[in-house]
Amino acid sequence: MERFIITVARETGSGGLNITRKLADALGLPYYDRDLLRKASEVSGIHERLFGAADERIGLREMLSAAEKVYTGEILPPDSDDYISTRNLFSFQAKIIKELAETESCIILGRCANYLLEDRPNVLRVFIHAPLEARLARVASYSLAWSQHEVARYIRVEDKRRAAYYHYYTGEEWRDAAGYDLSLDSQKLGEDGCVERIRQALSLYVK
């Protein structure tokens, strides 16, 4: 099998991170999540803390902006006044994602990877979702001090943040089925069932 990439996007509380970890173990592949921030920091010389602050989020000004598809692929030089802008941080992160796709088989969690790699061969783009009730229960199980209202608010805010981030940089809708090859309900399938479905789908998308 040739080199391939699996991108995983996920709703908050859908178990996407656990599914990604299990998939990586099952396939014997590395998966990249916050590791991308460290790599982008090393390449750019920009402190990792700044990448962390901008990770899958945009500010209120950008969220309210009418701008669409901010990402152009351009990386600004170190002497630019906007070198550490959130746009440039995203461009560095995108650069790392594209370089990984050129050099190894791996799984990339979030960070618009499905959009950034949509024109490449041997890429399987996955979206993990679940009914709200299931996501509420999952988040509540590891946030025992939160009230039901706080859990619901957390899910609502996180999903809105991810959707706004995705739309700001790509001009597209985060949940749009056209952006993915495979959409899986983690409540119906379970985490292991999702892993198996993804493994089965690989034969259709990877030569």
mmCIF file with all atom_site columns, C-alpha atoms in Angstrom:
data_model
loop_
_atom_site.group_PDB
_atom_site.id
_atom_site.type_symbol
_atom_site.label_atom_id
_atom_site.label_alt_id
_atom_site.label_comp_id
_atom_site.label_asym_id
_atom_site.label_entity_id
_atom_site.label_seq_id
_atom_site.pdbx_PDB_ins_code
_atom_site.Cartn_x
_atom_site.Cartn_y
_atom_site.Cartn_z
_atom_site.occupancy
_atom_site.B_iso_or_equiv
_atom_site.pdbx_formal_charge
_atom_site.auth_seq_id
_atom_site.auth_comp_id
_atom_site.auth_asym_id
_atom_site.auth_atom_id
_atom_site.pdbx_PDB_model_num
ATOM 1   C CA . MET A 1 1   ? 0.000   0.000  0.000  1.00 0.00 ? 1   MET A CA 1
ATOM 2   C CA . GLU A 1 2   ? 1.305   3.438  -0.912 1.00 0.00 ? 2   GLU A CA 1
ATOM 3   C CA . ARG A 1 3   ? 1.704   6.316  1.517  1.00 0.00 ? 3   ARG A CA 1
ATOM 4   C CA . PHE A 1 4   ? -1.656  7.622  2.745  1.00 0.00 ? 4   PHE A CA 1
ATOM 5   C CA . ILE A 1 5   ? -3.184  10.145 5.107  1.00 0.00 ? 5   ILE A CA 1
ATOM 6   C CA . ILE A 1 6   ? -6.335  9.924  7.208  1.00 0.00 ? 6   ILE A CA 1
ATOM 7   C CA . THR A 1 7   ? -7.788  13.206 8.431  1.00 0.00 ? 7   THR A CA 1
ATOM 8   C CA . VAL A 1 8   ? -10.259 13.142 11.308 1.00 0.00 ? 8   VAL A CA 1
ATOM 9   C CA . ALA A 1 9   ? -12.634 15.972 12.203 1.00 0.00 ? 9   ALA A CA 1
ATOM 10  C CA . ARG A 1 10  ? -14.969 15.539 15.141 1.00 0.00 ? 10  ARG A CA 1
ATOM 11  C CA . GLU A 1 11  ? -17.842 17.070 17.038 1.00 0.00 ? 11  GLU A CA 1
ATOM 12  C CA . THR A 1 12  ? -17.149 17.901 20.672 1.00 0.00 ? 12  THR A CA 1
ATOM 13  C CA . GLY A 1 13  ? -17.891 14.889 22.848 1.00 0.00 ? 13  GLY A CA 1
ATOM 14  C CA . SER A 1 14  ? -18.139 12.453 19.933 1.00 0.00 ? 14  SER A CA 1
ATOM 15  C CA . GLY A 1 15  ? -15.060 10.470 20.966 1.00 0.00 ? 15  GLY A CA 1
ATOM 16  C CA . GLY A 1 16  ? -13.028 11.539 17.966 1.00 0.00 ? 16  GLY A CA 1
ATOM 17  C CA . LEU A 1 17  ? -9.772  11.703 19.900 1.00 0.00 ? 17  LEU A CA 1
ATOM 18  C CA . ASN A 1 18  ? -10.170 8.192  21.342 1.00 0.00 ? 18  ASN A CA 1
ATOM 19  C CA . ILE A 1 19  ? -11.121 6.856  17.915 1.00 0.00 ? 19  ILE A CA 1
ATOM 20  C CA . THR A 1 20  ? -8.036  8.485  16.397 1.00 0.00 ? 20  THR A CA 1
ATOM 21  C CA . ARG A 1 21  ? -5.786  6.957  19.042 1.00 0.00 ? 21  ARG A CA 1
ATOM 22  C CA . LYS A 1 22  ? -7.298  3.499  18.565 1.00 0.00 ? 22  LYS A CA 1
ATOM 23  C CA . LEU A 1 23  ? -7.035  3.810  14.790 1.00 0.00 ? 23  LEU A CA 1
ATOM 24  C CA . ALA A 1 24  ? -3.380  4.796  15.053 1.00 0.00 ? 24  ALA A CA 1
ATOM 25  C CA . ASP A 1 25  ? -2.687  1.720  17.201 1.00 0.00 ? 25  ASP A CA 1
ATOM 26  C CA . ALA A 1 26  ? -4.628  -0.571 14.866 1.00 0.00 ? 26  ALA A CA 1
ATOM 27  C CA . LEU A 1 27  ? -2.780  0.657  11.770 1.00 0.00 ? 27  LEU A CA 1
ATOM 28  C CA . GLY A 1 28  ? 0.604   1.166  13.413 1.00 0.00 ? 28  GLY A CA 1
ATOM 29  C CA . LEU A 1 29  ? 0.675   4.817  12.366 1.00 0.00 ? 29  LEU A CA 1
ATOM 30  C CA . PRO A 1 30  ? 1.598   8.046  14.129 1.00 0.00 ? 30  PRO A CA 1
ATOM 31  C CA . TYR A 1 31  ? -1.193  10.518 14.704 1.00 0.00 ? 31  TYR A CA 1
ATOM 32  C CA . TYR A 1 32  ? -0.731  14.247 14.964 1.00 0.00 ? 32  TYR A CA 1
ATOM 33  C CA . ASP A 1 33  ? -2.757  16.513 17.200 1.00 0.00 ? 33  ASP A CA 1
ATOM 34  C CA . ARG A 1 34  ? -1.008  19.140 19.298 1.00 0.00 ? 34  ARG A CA 1
ATOM 35  C CA . ASP A 1 35  ? 2.299   17.736 18.007 1.00 0.00 ? 35  ASP A CA 1
ATOM 36  C CA . LEU A 1 36  ? 1.675   19.913 14.958 1.00 0.00 ? 36  LEU A CA 1
ATOM 37  C CA . LEU A 1 37  ? 2.039   23.007 17.120 1.00 0.00 ? 37  LEU A CA 1
ATOM 38  C CA . ARG A 1 38  ? 5.481   21.940 18.289 1.00 0.00 ? 38  ARG A CA 1
ATOM 39  C CA . LYS A 1 39  ? 6.588   21.206 14.737 1.00 0.00 ? 39  LYS A CA 1
ATOM 40  C CA . ALA A 1 40  ? 5.258   24.543 13.481 1.00 0.00 ? 40  ALA A CA 1
ATOM 41  C CA . SER A 1 41  ? 7.047   26.308 16.333 1.00 0.00 ? 41  SER A CA 1
ATOM 42  C CA . GLU A 1 42  ? 10.342  24.628 15.474 1.00 0.00 ? 42  GLU A CA 1
ATOM 43  C CA . VAL A 1 43  ? 10.086  25.583 11.793 1.00 0.00 ? 43  VAL A CA 1
ATOM 44  C CA . SER A 1 44  ? 8.968   29.159 12.357 1.00 0.00 ? 44  SER A CA 1
ATOM 45  C CA . GLY A 1 45  ? 10.920  30.067 15.471 1.00 0.00 ? 45  GLY A CA 1
ATOM 46  C CA . ILE A 1 46  ? 7.644   31.346 16.971 1.00 0.00 ? 46  ILE A CA 1
ATOM 47  C CA . HIS A 1 47  ? 6.999   30.264 20.555 1.00 0.00 ? 47  HIS A CA 1
ATOM 48  C CA . GLU A 1 48  ? 4.753   27.213 20.828 1.00 0.00 ? 48  GLU A CA 1
ATOM 49  C CA . ARG A 1 49  ? 2.610   29.083 23.352 1.00 0.00 ? 49  ARG A CA 1
ATOM 50  C CA . LEU A 1 50  ? 1.400   31.402 20.577 1.00 0.00 ? 50  LEU A CA 1
ATOM 51  C CA . PHE A 1 51  ? 0.428   28.456 18.419 1.00 0.00 ? 51  PHE A CA 1
ATOM 52  C CA . GLY A 1 52  ? -1.398  26.967 21.382 1.00 0.00 ? 52  GLY A CA 1
ATOM 53  C CA . ALA A 1 53  ? -3.341  30.166 21.985 1.00 0.00 ? 53  ALA A CA 1
ATOM 54  C CA . ALA A 1 54  ? -4.536  30.179 18.368 1.00 0.00 ? 54  ALA A CA 1
ATOM 55  C CA . ASP A 1 55  ? -5.120  26.429 18.138 1.00 0.00 ? 55  ASP A CA 1
ATOM 56  C CA . GLU A 1 56  ? -8.433  25.742 16.343 1.00 0.00 ? 56  GLU A CA 1
ATOM 57  C CA . ARG A 1 57  ? -9.816  29.086 17.477 1.00 0.00 ? 57  ARG A CA 1
ATOM 58  C CA . ILE A 1 58  ? -10.136 32.627 16.216 1.00 0.00 ? 58  ILE A CA 1
ATOM 59  C CA . GLY A 1 59  ? -10.827 35.862 18.045 1.00 0.00 ? 59  GLY A CA 1
ATOM 60  C CA . LEU A 1 60  ? -14.185 37.571 18.277 1.00 0.00 ? 60  LEU A CA 1
ATOM 61  C CA . ARG A 1 61  ? -13.163 40.115 15.636 1.00 0.00 ? 61  ARG A CA 1
ATOM 62  C CA . GLU A 1 62  ? -12.355 37.371 13.143 1.00 0.00 ? 62  GLU A CA 1
ATOM 63  C CA . MET A 1 63  ? -15.476 35.439 14.093 1.00 0.00 ? 63  MET A CA 1
ATOM 64  C CA . LEU A 1 64  ? -17.623 38.433 13.252 1.00 0.00 ? 64  LEU A CA 1
ATOM 65  C CA . SER A 1 65  ? -15.671 39.249 10.124 1.00 0.00 ? 65  SER A CA 1
ATOM 66  C CA . ALA A 1 66  ? -17.249 38.825 6.710  1.00 0.00 ? 66  ALA A CA 1
ATOM 67  C CA . ALA A 1 67  ? -13.933 37.503 5.402  1.00 0.00 ? 67  ALA A CA 1
ATOM 68  C CA . GLU A 1 68  ? -13.963 34.015 3.970  1.00 0.00 ? 68  GLU A CA 1
ATOM 69  C CA . LYS A 1 69  ? -11.148 31.680 2.996  1.00 0.00 ? 69  LYS A CA 1
ATOM 70  C CA . VAL A 1 70  ? -8.395  33.689 4.624  1.00 0.00 ? 70  VAL A CA 1
ATOM 71  C CA . TYR A 1 71  ? -5.815  30.966 3.996  1.00 0.00 ? 71  TYR A CA 1
ATOM 72  C CA . THR A 1 72  ? -3.811  31.517 0.812  1.00 0.00 ? 72  THR A CA 1
ATOM 73  C CA . GLY A 1 73  ? -0.751  29.380 1.491  1.00 0.00 ? 73  GLY A CA 1
ATOM 74  C CA . GLU A 1 74  ? 1.508   32.438 1.780  1.00 0.00 ? 74  GLU A CA 1
ATOM 75  C CA . ILE A 1 75  ? 3.952   32.496 4.687  1.00 0.00 ? 75  ILE A CA 1
ATOM 76  C CA . LEU A 1 76  ? 5.134   35.920 5.761  1.00 0.00 ? 76  LEU A CA 1
ATOM 77  C CA . PRO A 1 77  ? 8.855   36.591 6.358  1.00 0.00 ? 77  PRO A CA 1
ATOM 78  C CA . PRO A 1 78  ? 10.228  37.166 9.889  1.00 0.00 ? 78  PRO A CA 1
ATOM 79  C CA . ASP A 1 79  ? 10.613  40.907 9.291  1.00 0.00 ? 79  ASP A CA 1
ATOM 80  C CA . SER A 1 80  ? 6.889   41.296 8.586  1.00 0.00 ? 80  SER A CA 1
ATOM 81  C CA . ASP A 1 81  ? 4.778   43.130 11.159 1.00 0.00 ? 81  ASP A CA 1
ATOM 82  C CA . ASP A 1 82  ? 2.268   40.284 10.882 1.00 0.00 ? 82  ASP A CA 1
ATOM 83  C CA . TYR A 1 83  ? 4.768   37.464 11.299 1.00 0.00 ? 83  TYR A CA 1
ATOM 84  C CA . ILE A 1 84  ? 3.111   36.228 14.516 1.00 0.00 ? 84  ILE A CA 1
ATOM 85  C CA . SER A 1 85  ? -0.452  36.969 13.381 1.00 0.00 ? 85  SER A CA 1
ATOM 86  C CA . THR A 1 86  ? -2.982  34.166 13.691 1.00 0.00 ? 86  THR A CA 1
ATOM 87  C CA . ARG A 1 87  ? -3.147  33.961 9.893  1.00 0.00 ? 87  ARG A CA 1
ATOM 88  C CA . ASN A 1 88  ? 0.581   33.373 9.623  1.00 0.00 ? 88  ASN A CA 1
ATOM 89  C CA . LEU A 1 89  ? 0.469   30.842 12.467 1.00 0.00 ? 89  LEU A CA 1
ATOM 90  C CA . PHE A 1 90  ? -2.175  28.929 10.545 1.00 0.00 ? 90  PHE A CA 1
ATOM 91  C CA . SER A 1 91  ? -0.063  29.075 7.375  1.00 0.00 ? 91  SER A CA 1
ATOM 92  C CA . PHE A 1 92  ? 2.899   27.551 9.196  1.00 0.00 ? 92  PHE A CA 1
ATOM 93  C CA . GLN A 1 93  ? 0.678   24.812 10.594 1.00 0.00 ? 93  GLN A CA 1
ATOM 94  C CA . ALA A 1 94  ? -0.722  24.154 7.111  1.00 0.00 ? 94  ALA A CA 1
ATOM 95  C CA . LYS A 1 95  ? 2.838   23.915 5.785  1.00 0.00 ? 95  LYS A CA 1
ATOM 96  C CA . ILE A 1 96  ? 3.631   21.204 8.341  1.00 0.00 ? 96  ILE A CA 1
ATOM 97  C CA . ILE A 1 97  ? 0.476   19.256 7.465  1.00 0.00 ? 97  ILE A CA 1
ATOM 98  C CA . LYS A 1 98  ? 1.327   19.319 3.758  1.00 0.00 ? 98  LYS A CA 1
ATOM 99  C CA . GLU A 1 99  ? 4.919   18.288 4.405  1.00 0.00 ? 99  GLU A CA 1
ATOM 100 C CA . LEU A 1 100 ? 3.772   15.349 6.531  1.00 0.00 ? 100 LEU A CA 1
ATOM 101 C CA . ALA A 1 101 ? 1.537   14.238 3.653  1.00 0.00 ? 101 ALA A CA 1
ATOM 102 C CA . GLU A 1 102 ? 4.601   14.256 1.396  1.00 0.00 ? 102 GLU A CA 1
ATOM 103 C CA . THR A 1 103 ? 6.804   12.201 3.691  1.00 0.00 ? 103 THR A CA 1
ATOM 104 C CA . GLU A 1 104 ? 4.836   9.625  5.680  1.00 0.00 ? 104 GLU A CA 1
ATOM 105 C CA . SER A 1 105 ? 1.577   7.804  6.273  1.00 0.00 ? 105 SER A CA 1
ATOM 106 C CA . CYS A 1 106 ? -0.177  9.234  9.306  1.00 0.00 ? 106 CYS A CA 1
ATOM 107 C CA . ILE A 1 107 ? -3.435  10.420 10.855 1.00 0.00 ? 107 ILE A CA 1
ATOM 108 C CA . ILE A 1 108 ? -4.111  14.124 11.416 1.00 0.00 ? 108 ILE A CA 1
ATOM 109 C CA . LEU A 1 109 ? -6.744  15.257 13.879 1.00 0.00 ? 109 LEU A CA 1
ATOM 110 C CA . GLY A 1 110 ? -8.636  18.472 13.120 1.00 0.00 ? 110 GLY A CA 1
ATOM 111 C CA . ARG A 1 111 ? -6.965  21.710 12.031 1.00 0.00 ? 111 ARG A CA 1
ATOM 112 C CA . CYS A 1 112 ? -8.661  21.864 8.616  1.00 0.00 ? 112 CYS A CA 1
ATOM 113 C CA . ALA A 1 113 ? -6.506  18.990 7.370  1.00 0.00 ? 113 ALA A CA 1
ATOM 114 C CA . ASN A 1 114 ? -9.339  17.603 5.242  1.00 0.00 ? 114 ASN A CA 1
ATOM 115 C CA . TYR A 1 115 ? -9.474  20.917 3.361  1.00 0.00 ? 115 TYR A CA 1
ATOM 116 C CA . LEU A 1 116 ? -5.712  21.394 3.125  1.00 0.00 ? 116 LEU A CA 1
ATOM 117 C CA . LEU A 1 117 ? -5.229  17.935 1.618  1.00 0.00 ? 117 LEU A CA 1
ATOM 118 C CA . GLU A 1 118 ? -8.423  17.667 -0.437 1.00 0.00 ? 118 GLU A CA 1
ATOM 119 C CA . ASP A 1 119 ? -6.602  17.631 -3.789 1.00 0.00 ? 119 ASP A CA 1
ATOM 120 C CA . ARG A 1 120 ? -4.062  14.992 -2.820 1.00 0.00 ? 120 ARG A CA 1
ATOM 121 C CA . PRO A 1 121 ? -4.404  11.321 -3.752 1.00 0.00 ? 121 PRO A CA 1
ATOM 122 C CA . ASN A 1 122 ? -4.600  8.649  -1.062 1.00 0.00 ? 122 ASN A CA 1
ATOM 123 C CA . VAL A 1 123 ? -6.312  10.823 1.524  1.00 0.00 ? 123 VAL A CA 1
ATOM 124 C CA . LEU A 1 124 ? -9.308  9.523  3.486  1.00 0.00 ? 124 LEU A CA 1
ATOM 125 C CA . ARG A 1 125 ? -11.272 12.355 5.129  1.00 0.00 ? 125 ARG A CA 1
ATOM 126 C CA . VAL A 1 126 ? -13.380 11.289 8.111  1.00 0.00 ? 126 VAL A CA 1
ATOM 127 C CA . PHE A 1 127 ? -15.943 13.150 10.223 1.00 0.00 ? 127 PHE A CA 1
ATOM 128 C CA . ILE A 1 128 ? -17.013 11.747 13.603 1.00 0.00 ? 128 ILE A CA 1
ATOM 129 C CA . HIS A 1 129 ? -20.354 12.848 15.029 1.00 0.00 ? 129 HIS A CA 1
ATOM 130 C CA . ALA A 1 130 ? -22.962 11.691 17.536 1.00 0.00 ? 130 ALA A CA 1
ATOM 131 C CA . PRO A 1 131 ? -26.379 12.768 18.810 1.00 0.00 ? 131 PRO A CA 1
ATOM 132 C CA . LEU A 1 132 ? -26.260 15.596 21.316 1.00 0.00 ? 132 LEU A CA 1
ATOM 133 C CA . GLU A 1 133 ? -27.517 13.393 24.157 1.00 0.00 ? 133 GLU A CA 1
ATOM 134 C CA . ALA A 1 134 ? -24.599 11.013 23.697 1.00 0.00 ? 134 ALA A CA 1
ATOM 135 C CA . ARG A 1 135 ? -22.105 13.846 23.563 1.00 0.00 ? 135 ARG A CA 1
ATOM 136 C CA . LEU A 1 136 ? -23.559 15.409 26.705 1.00 0.00 ? 136 LEU A CA 1
ATOM 137 C CA . ALA A 1 137 ? -23.160 12.106 28.533 1.00 0.00 ? 137 ALA A CA 1
ATOM 138 C CA . ARG A 1 138 ? -19.571 11.630 27.356 1.00 0.00 ? 138 ARG A CA 1
ATOM 139 C CA . VAL A 1 139 ? -18.420 15.114 28.345 1.00 0.00 ? 139 VAL A CA 1
ATOM 140 C CA . ALA A 1 140 ? -20.240 14.845 31.693 1.00 0.00 ? 140 ALA A CA 1
ATOM 141 C CA . SER A 1 141 ? -18.403 11.584 32.410 1.00 0.00 ? 141 SER A CA 1
ATOM 142 C CA . TYR A 1 142 ? -15.026 13.329 32.485 1.00 0.00 ? 142 TYR A CA 1
ATOM 143 C CA . SER A 1 143 ? -16.242 16.676 33.808 1.00 0.00 ? 143 SER A CA 1
ATOM 144 C CA . LEU A 1 144 ? -17.901 15.494 36.994 1.00 0.00 ? 144 LEU A CA 1
ATOM 145 C CA . ALA A 1 145 ? -17.827 18.919 38.656 1.00 0.00 ? 145 ALA A CA 1
ATOM 146 C CA . TRP A 1 146 ? -19.857 20.524 35.880 1.00 0.00 ? 146 TRP A CA 1
ATOM 147 C CA . SER A 1 147 ? -23.596 20.928 35.918 1.00 0.00 ? 147 SER A CA 1
ATOM 148 C CA . GLN A 1 148 ? -25.674 19.727 32.978 1.00 0.00 ? 148 GLN A CA 1
ATOM 149 C CA . HIS A 1 149 ? -26.013 23.348 31.902 1.00 0.00 ? 149 HIS A CA 1
ATOM 150 C CA . GLU A 1 150 ? -22.234 23.832 31.968 1.00 0.00 ? 150 GLU A CA 1
ATOM 151 C CA . VAL A 1 151 ? -21.673 20.681 29.921 1.00 0.00 ? 151 VAL A CA 1
ATOM 152 C CA . ALA A 1 152 ? -24.212 21.766 27.318 1.00 0.00 ? 152 ALA A CA 1
ATOM 153 C CA . ARG A 1 153 ? -22.672 25.216 27.130 1.00 0.00 ? 153 ARG A CA 1
ATOM 154 C CA . TYR A 1 154 ? -19.174 23.772 26.714 1.00 0.00 ? 154 TYR A CA 1
ATOM 155 C CA . ILE A 1 155 ? -20.263 21.605 23.776 1.00 0.00 ? 155 ILE A CA 1
ATOM 156 C CA . ARG A 1 156 ? -22.128 24.478 22.148 1.00 0.00 ? 156 ARG A CA 1
ATOM 157 C CA . VAL A 1 157 ? -19.190 26.876 22.503 1.00 0.00 ? 157 VAL A CA 1
ATOM 158 C CA . GLU A 1 158 ? -16.568 24.373 21.339 1.00 0.00 ? 158 GLU A CA 1
ATOM 159 C CA . ASP A 1 159 ? -18.513 23.344 18.253 1.00 0.00 ? 159 ASP A CA 1
ATOM 160 C CA . LYS A 1 160 ? -19.201 26.975 17.388 1.00 0.00 ? 160 LYS A CA 1
ATOM 161 C CA . ARG A 1 161 ? -15.514 27.770 17.815 1.00 0.00 ? 161 ARG A CA 1
ATOM 162 C CA . ARG A 1 162 ? -14.418 24.925 15.538 1.00 0.00 ? 162 ARG A CA 1
ATOM 163 C CA . ALA A 1 163 ? -17.001 25.825 12.911 1.00 0.00 ? 163 ALA A CA 1
ATOM 164 C CA . ALA A 1 164 ? -15.968 29.495 12.939 1.00 0.00 ? 164 ALA A CA 1
ATOM 165 C CA . TYR A 1 165 ? -12.266 28.614 12.726 1.00 0.00 ? 165 TYR A CA 1
ATOM 166 C CA . TYR A 1 166 ? -12.873 26.289 9.785  1.00 0.00 ? 166 TYR A CA 1
ATOM 167 C CA . HIS A 1 167 ? -15.052 28.769 7.920  1.00 0.00 ? 167 HIS A CA 1
ATOM 168 C CA . TYR A 1 168 ? -12.663 31.666 8.508  1.00 0.00 ? 168 TYR A CA 1
ATOM 169 C CA . TYR A 1 169 ? -9.692  29.904 6.933  1.00 0.00 ? 169 TYR A CA 1
ATOM 170 C CA . THR A 1 170 ? -11.392 27.791 4.277  1.00 0.00 ? 170 THR A CA 1
ATOM 171 C CA . GLY A 1 171 ? -14.588 29.638 3.367  1.00 0.00 ? 171 GLY A CA 1
ATOM 172 C CA . GLU A 1 172 ? -16.446 26.345 3.739  1.00 0.00 ? 172 GLU A CA 1
ATOM 173 C CA . GLU A 1 173 ? -18.740 24.820 6.343  1.00 0.00 ? 173 GLU A CA 1
ATOM 174 C CA . TRP A 1 174 ? -17.161 22.514 8.899  1.00 0.00 ? 174 TRP A CA 1
ATOM 175 C CA . ARG A 1 175 ? -20.053 20.028 8.953  1.00 0.00 ? 175 ARG A CA 1
ATOM 176 C CA . ASP A 1 176 ? -20.647 20.014 5.183  1.00 0.00 ? 176 ASP A CA 1
ATOM 177 C CA . ALA A 1 177 ? -20.667 16.372 4.047  1.00 0.00 ? 177 ALA A CA 1
ATOM 178 C CA . ALA A 1 178 ? -18.991 17.362 0.772  1.00 0.00 ? 178 ALA A CA 1
ATOM 179 C CA . GLY A 1 179 ? -15.784 17.974 2.703  1.00 0.00 ? 179 GLY A CA 1
ATOM 180 C CA . TYR A 1 180 ? -15.508 14.359 3.872  1.00 0.00 ? 180 TYR A CA 1
ATOM 181 C CA . ASP A 1 181 ? -15.372 10.887 2.405  1.00 0.00 ? 181 ASP A CA 1
ATOM 182 C CA . LEU A 1 182 ? -16.780 9.135  5.453  1.00 0.00 ? 182 LEU A CA 1
ATOM 183 C CA . SER A 1 183 ? -19.154 10.357 8.175  1.00 0.00 ? 183 SER A CA 1
ATOM 184 C CA . LEU A 1 184 ? -19.594 8.082  11.189 1.00 0.00 ? 184 LEU A CA 1
ATOM 185 C CA . ASP A 1 185 ? -22.025 8.124  14.121 1.00 0.00 ? 185 ASP A CA 1
ATOM 186 C CA . SER A 1 186 ? -19.920 7.064  17.100 1.00 0.00 ? 186 SER A CA 1
ATOM 187 C CA . GLN A 1 187 ? -22.969 6.295  19.245 1.00 0.00 ? 187 GLN A CA 1
ATOM 188 C CA . LYS A 1 188 ? -24.364 3.776  16.778 1.00 0.00 ? 188 LYS A CA 1
ATOM 189 C CA . LEU A 1 189 ? -21.049 2.228  15.814 1.00 0.00 ? 189 LEU A CA 1
ATOM 190 C CA . GLY A 1 190 ? -19.054 2.610  19.024 1.00 0.00 ? 190 GLY A CA 1
ATOM 191 C CA . GLU A 1 191 ? -15.400 3.598  19.015 1.00 0.00 ? 191 GLU A CA 1
ATOM 192 C CA . ASP A 1 192 ? -14.192 0.191  17.842 1.00 0.00 ? 192 ASP A CA 1
ATOM 193 C CA . GLY A 1 193 ? -16.875 0.070  15.174 1.00 0.00 ? 193 GLY A CA 1
ATOM 194 C CA . CYS A 1 194 ? -15.729 3.435  13.829 1.00 0.00 ? 194 CYS A CA 1
ATOM 195 C CA . VAL A 1 195 ? -12.151 2.194  13.703 1.00 0.00 ? 195 VAL A CA 1
ATOM 196 C CA . GLU A 1 196 ? -13.225 -0.879 11.733 1.00 0.00 ? 196 GLU A CA 1
ATOM 197 C CA . ARG A 1 197 ? -15.292 1.162  9.265  1.00 0.00 ? 197 ARG A CA 1
ATOM 198 C CA . ILE A 1 198 ? -12.350 3.471  8.624  1.00 0.00 ? 198 ILE A CA 1
ATOM 199 C CA . ARG A 1 199 ? -10.049 0.510  8.067  1.00 0.00 ? 199 ARG A CA 1
ATOM 200 C CA . GLN A 1 200 ? -12.506 -0.959 5.583  1.00 0.00 ? 200 GLN A CA 1
ATOM 201 C CA . ALA A 1 201 ? -12.815 2.350  3.739  1.00 0.00 ? 201 ALA A CA 1
ATOM 202 C CA . LEU A 1 202 ? -9.058  2.611  3.265  1.00 0.00 ? 202 LEU A CA 1
ATOM 203 C CA . SER A 1 203 ? -9.153  0.048  0.474  1.00 0.00 ? 203 SER A CA 1
ATOM 204 C CA . LEU A 1 204 ? -11.472 2.338  -1.494 1.00 0.00 ? 204 LEU A CA 1
ATOM 205 C CA . TYR A 1 205 ? -9.350  5.477  -1.155 1.00 0.00 ? 205 TYR A CA 1
ATOM 206 C CA . VAL A 1 206 ? -5.794  4.197  -1.018 1.00 0.00 ? 206 VAL A CA 1
ATOM 207 C CA . LYS A 1 207 ? -4.124  2.444  -3.952 1.00 0.00 ? 207 LYS A CA 1
#
